[in-house]
C-alpha atoms as an extended CHARMM CRD file, in Angstrom:
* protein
*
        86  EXT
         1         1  UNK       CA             20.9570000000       56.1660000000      -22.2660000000  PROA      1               0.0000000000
         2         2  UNK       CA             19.9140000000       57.3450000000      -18.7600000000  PROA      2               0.0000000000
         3         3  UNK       CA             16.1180000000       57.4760000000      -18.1270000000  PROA      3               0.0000000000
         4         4  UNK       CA             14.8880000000       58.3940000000      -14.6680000000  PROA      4               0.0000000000
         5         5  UNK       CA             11.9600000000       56.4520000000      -12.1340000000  PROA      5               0.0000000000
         6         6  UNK       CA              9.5840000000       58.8010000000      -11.7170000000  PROA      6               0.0000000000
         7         7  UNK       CA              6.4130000000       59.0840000000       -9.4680000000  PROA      7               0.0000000000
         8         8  UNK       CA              4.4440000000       55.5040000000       -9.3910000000  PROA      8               0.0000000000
         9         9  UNK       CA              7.5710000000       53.8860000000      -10.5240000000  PROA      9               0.0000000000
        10        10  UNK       CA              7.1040000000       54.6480000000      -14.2610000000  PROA      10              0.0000000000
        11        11  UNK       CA             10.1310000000       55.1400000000      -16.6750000000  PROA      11              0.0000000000
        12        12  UNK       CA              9.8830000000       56.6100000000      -20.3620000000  PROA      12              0.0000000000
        13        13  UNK       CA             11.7520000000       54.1660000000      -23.2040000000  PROA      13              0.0000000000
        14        14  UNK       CA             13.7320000000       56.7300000000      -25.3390000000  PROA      14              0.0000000000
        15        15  UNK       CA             12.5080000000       57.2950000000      -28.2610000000  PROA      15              0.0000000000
        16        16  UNK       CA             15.2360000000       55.5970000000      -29.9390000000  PROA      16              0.0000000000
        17        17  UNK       CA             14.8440000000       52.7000000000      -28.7850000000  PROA      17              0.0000000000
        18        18  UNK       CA             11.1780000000       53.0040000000      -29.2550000000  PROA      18              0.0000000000
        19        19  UNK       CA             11.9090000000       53.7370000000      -33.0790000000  PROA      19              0.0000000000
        20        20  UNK       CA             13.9760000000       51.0690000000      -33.4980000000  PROA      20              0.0000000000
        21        21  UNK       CA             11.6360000000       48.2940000000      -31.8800000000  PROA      21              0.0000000000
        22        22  UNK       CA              9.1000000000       49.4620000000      -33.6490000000  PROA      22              0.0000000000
        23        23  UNK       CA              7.0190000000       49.8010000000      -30.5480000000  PROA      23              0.0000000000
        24        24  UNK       CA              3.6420000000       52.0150000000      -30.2120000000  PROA      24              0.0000000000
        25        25  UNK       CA              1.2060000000       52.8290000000      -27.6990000000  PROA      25              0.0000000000
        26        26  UNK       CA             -0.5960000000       50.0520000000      -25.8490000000  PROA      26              0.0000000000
        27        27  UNK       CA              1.9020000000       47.0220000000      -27.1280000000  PROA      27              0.0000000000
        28        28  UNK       CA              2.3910000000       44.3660000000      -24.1800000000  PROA      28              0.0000000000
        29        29  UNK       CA              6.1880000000       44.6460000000      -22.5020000000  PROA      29              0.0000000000
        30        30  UNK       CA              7.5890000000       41.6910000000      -20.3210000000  PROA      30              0.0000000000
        31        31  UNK       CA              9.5990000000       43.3370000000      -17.3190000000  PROA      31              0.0000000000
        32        32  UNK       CA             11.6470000000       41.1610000000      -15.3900000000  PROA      32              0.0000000000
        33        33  UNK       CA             14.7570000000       40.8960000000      -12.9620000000  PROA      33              0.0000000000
        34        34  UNK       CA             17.4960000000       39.2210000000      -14.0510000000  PROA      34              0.0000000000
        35        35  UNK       CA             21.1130000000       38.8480000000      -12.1830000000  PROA      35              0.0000000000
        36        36  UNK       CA             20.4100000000       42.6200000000      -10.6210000000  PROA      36              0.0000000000
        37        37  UNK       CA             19.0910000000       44.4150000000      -13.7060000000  PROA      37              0.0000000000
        38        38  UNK       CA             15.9430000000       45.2510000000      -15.1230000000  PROA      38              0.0000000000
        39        39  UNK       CA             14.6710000000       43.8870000000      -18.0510000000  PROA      39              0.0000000000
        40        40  UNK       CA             12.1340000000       45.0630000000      -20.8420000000  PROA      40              0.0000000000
        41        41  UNK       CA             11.0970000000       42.5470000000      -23.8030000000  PROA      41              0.0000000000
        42        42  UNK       CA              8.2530000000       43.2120000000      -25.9870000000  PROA      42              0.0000000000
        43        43  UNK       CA              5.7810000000       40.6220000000      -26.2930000000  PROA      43              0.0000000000
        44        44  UNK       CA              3.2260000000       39.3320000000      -28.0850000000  PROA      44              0.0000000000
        45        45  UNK       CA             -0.3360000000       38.2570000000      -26.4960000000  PROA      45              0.0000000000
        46        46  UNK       CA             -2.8050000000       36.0910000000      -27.4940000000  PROA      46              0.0000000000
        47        47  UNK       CA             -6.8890000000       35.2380000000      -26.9360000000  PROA      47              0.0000000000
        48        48  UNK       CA             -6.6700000000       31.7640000000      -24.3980000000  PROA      48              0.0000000000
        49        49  UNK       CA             -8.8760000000       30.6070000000      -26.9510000000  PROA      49              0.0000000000
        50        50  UNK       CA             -6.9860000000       30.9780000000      -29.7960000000  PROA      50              0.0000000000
        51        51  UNK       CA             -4.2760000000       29.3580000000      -28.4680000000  PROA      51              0.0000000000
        52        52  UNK       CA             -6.0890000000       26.8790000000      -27.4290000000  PROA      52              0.0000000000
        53        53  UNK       CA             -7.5400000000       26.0740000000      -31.1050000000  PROA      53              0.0000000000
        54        54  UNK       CA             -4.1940000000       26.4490000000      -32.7090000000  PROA      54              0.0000000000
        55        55  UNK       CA             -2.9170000000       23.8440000000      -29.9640000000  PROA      55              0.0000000000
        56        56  UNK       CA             -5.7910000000       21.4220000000      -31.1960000000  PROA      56              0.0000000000
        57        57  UNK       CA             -4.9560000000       22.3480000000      -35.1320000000  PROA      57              0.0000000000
        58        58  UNK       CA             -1.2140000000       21.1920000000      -34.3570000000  PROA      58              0.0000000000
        59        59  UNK       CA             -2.3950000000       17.5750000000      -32.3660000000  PROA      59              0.0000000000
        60        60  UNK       CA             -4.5890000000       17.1080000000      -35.4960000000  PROA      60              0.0000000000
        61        61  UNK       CA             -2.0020000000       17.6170000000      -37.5720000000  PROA      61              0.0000000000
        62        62  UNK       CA              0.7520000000       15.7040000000      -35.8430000000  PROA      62              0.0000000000
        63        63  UNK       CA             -1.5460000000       12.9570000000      -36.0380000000  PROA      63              0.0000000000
        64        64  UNK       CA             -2.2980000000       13.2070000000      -39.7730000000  PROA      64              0.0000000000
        65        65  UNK       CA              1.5930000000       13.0920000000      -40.1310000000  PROA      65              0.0000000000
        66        66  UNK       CA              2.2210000000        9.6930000000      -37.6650000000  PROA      66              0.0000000000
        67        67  UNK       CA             -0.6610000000        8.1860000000      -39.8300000000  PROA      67              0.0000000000
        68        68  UNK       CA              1.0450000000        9.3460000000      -43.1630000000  PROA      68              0.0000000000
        69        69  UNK       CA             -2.3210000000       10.7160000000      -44.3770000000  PROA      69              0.0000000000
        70        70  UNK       CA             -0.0940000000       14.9440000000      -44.3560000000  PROA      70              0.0000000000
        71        71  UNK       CA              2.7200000000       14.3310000000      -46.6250000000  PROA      71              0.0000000000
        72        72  UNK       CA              6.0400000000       15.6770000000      -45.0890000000  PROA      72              0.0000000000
        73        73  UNK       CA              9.1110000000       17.4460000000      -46.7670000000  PROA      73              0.0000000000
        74        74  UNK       CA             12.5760000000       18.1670000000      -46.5840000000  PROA      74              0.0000000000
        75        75  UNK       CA             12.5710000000       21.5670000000      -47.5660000000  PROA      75              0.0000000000
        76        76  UNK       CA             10.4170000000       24.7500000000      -48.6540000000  PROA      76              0.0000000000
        77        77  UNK       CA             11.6370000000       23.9020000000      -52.3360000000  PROA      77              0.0000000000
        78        78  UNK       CA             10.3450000000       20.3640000000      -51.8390000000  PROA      78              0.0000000000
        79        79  UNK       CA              6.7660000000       21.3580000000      -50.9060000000  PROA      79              0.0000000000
        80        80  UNK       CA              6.7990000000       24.2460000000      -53.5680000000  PROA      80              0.0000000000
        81        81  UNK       CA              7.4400000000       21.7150000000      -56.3520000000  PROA      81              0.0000000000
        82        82  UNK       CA              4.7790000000       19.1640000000      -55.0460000000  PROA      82              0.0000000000
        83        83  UNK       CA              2.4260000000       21.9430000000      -55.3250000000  PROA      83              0.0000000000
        84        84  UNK       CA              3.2390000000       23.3540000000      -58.7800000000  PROA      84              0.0000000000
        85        85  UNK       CA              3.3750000000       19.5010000000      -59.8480000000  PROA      85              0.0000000000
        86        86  UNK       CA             -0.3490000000       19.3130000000      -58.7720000000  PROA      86              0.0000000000
């Protein structure tokens, strides 16, 4: 697909591609150069804060594991059946 640069440097994402990204007004796109082309990649973006408090939720939890007080498992099937054996 061809699209052209119009005025102020903006370019319209066929609708195709659109479609098949699932993309809608206002979502967040990454542009970047890479090796001479152009690159597009939807993105997701996130409150600092929240980030920040799901940082601190994963320390806390990493040290709840290295003190053995989170149980860990091998597998999805492994935590399922702890939790209907509860």
């Amino acid at each position: 697909m061809i699209a052209e640069l119009r005025q102020k440097s903006q370019v319209t994402i066929p609708k195709e591609i659109v479609a098949k990204l699932g993309l809608s007004e206002g979502d967040k796109l990454d542009i970047f150069e890479q090796d001479g082309s152009i690159c597009i990649m939807p993105v997701a973006v996130y409150p600092k804060k929240y980030l920040e408090e799901l940082k601190e939720e994963i320390s806390d939890i990493k040290a709840k594991i290295a003190s053995g007080e989170q149980p860990v498992f091998d597998s999805v099937d492994a935590l399922f059946d702890k939790l209907e054996a509860d």
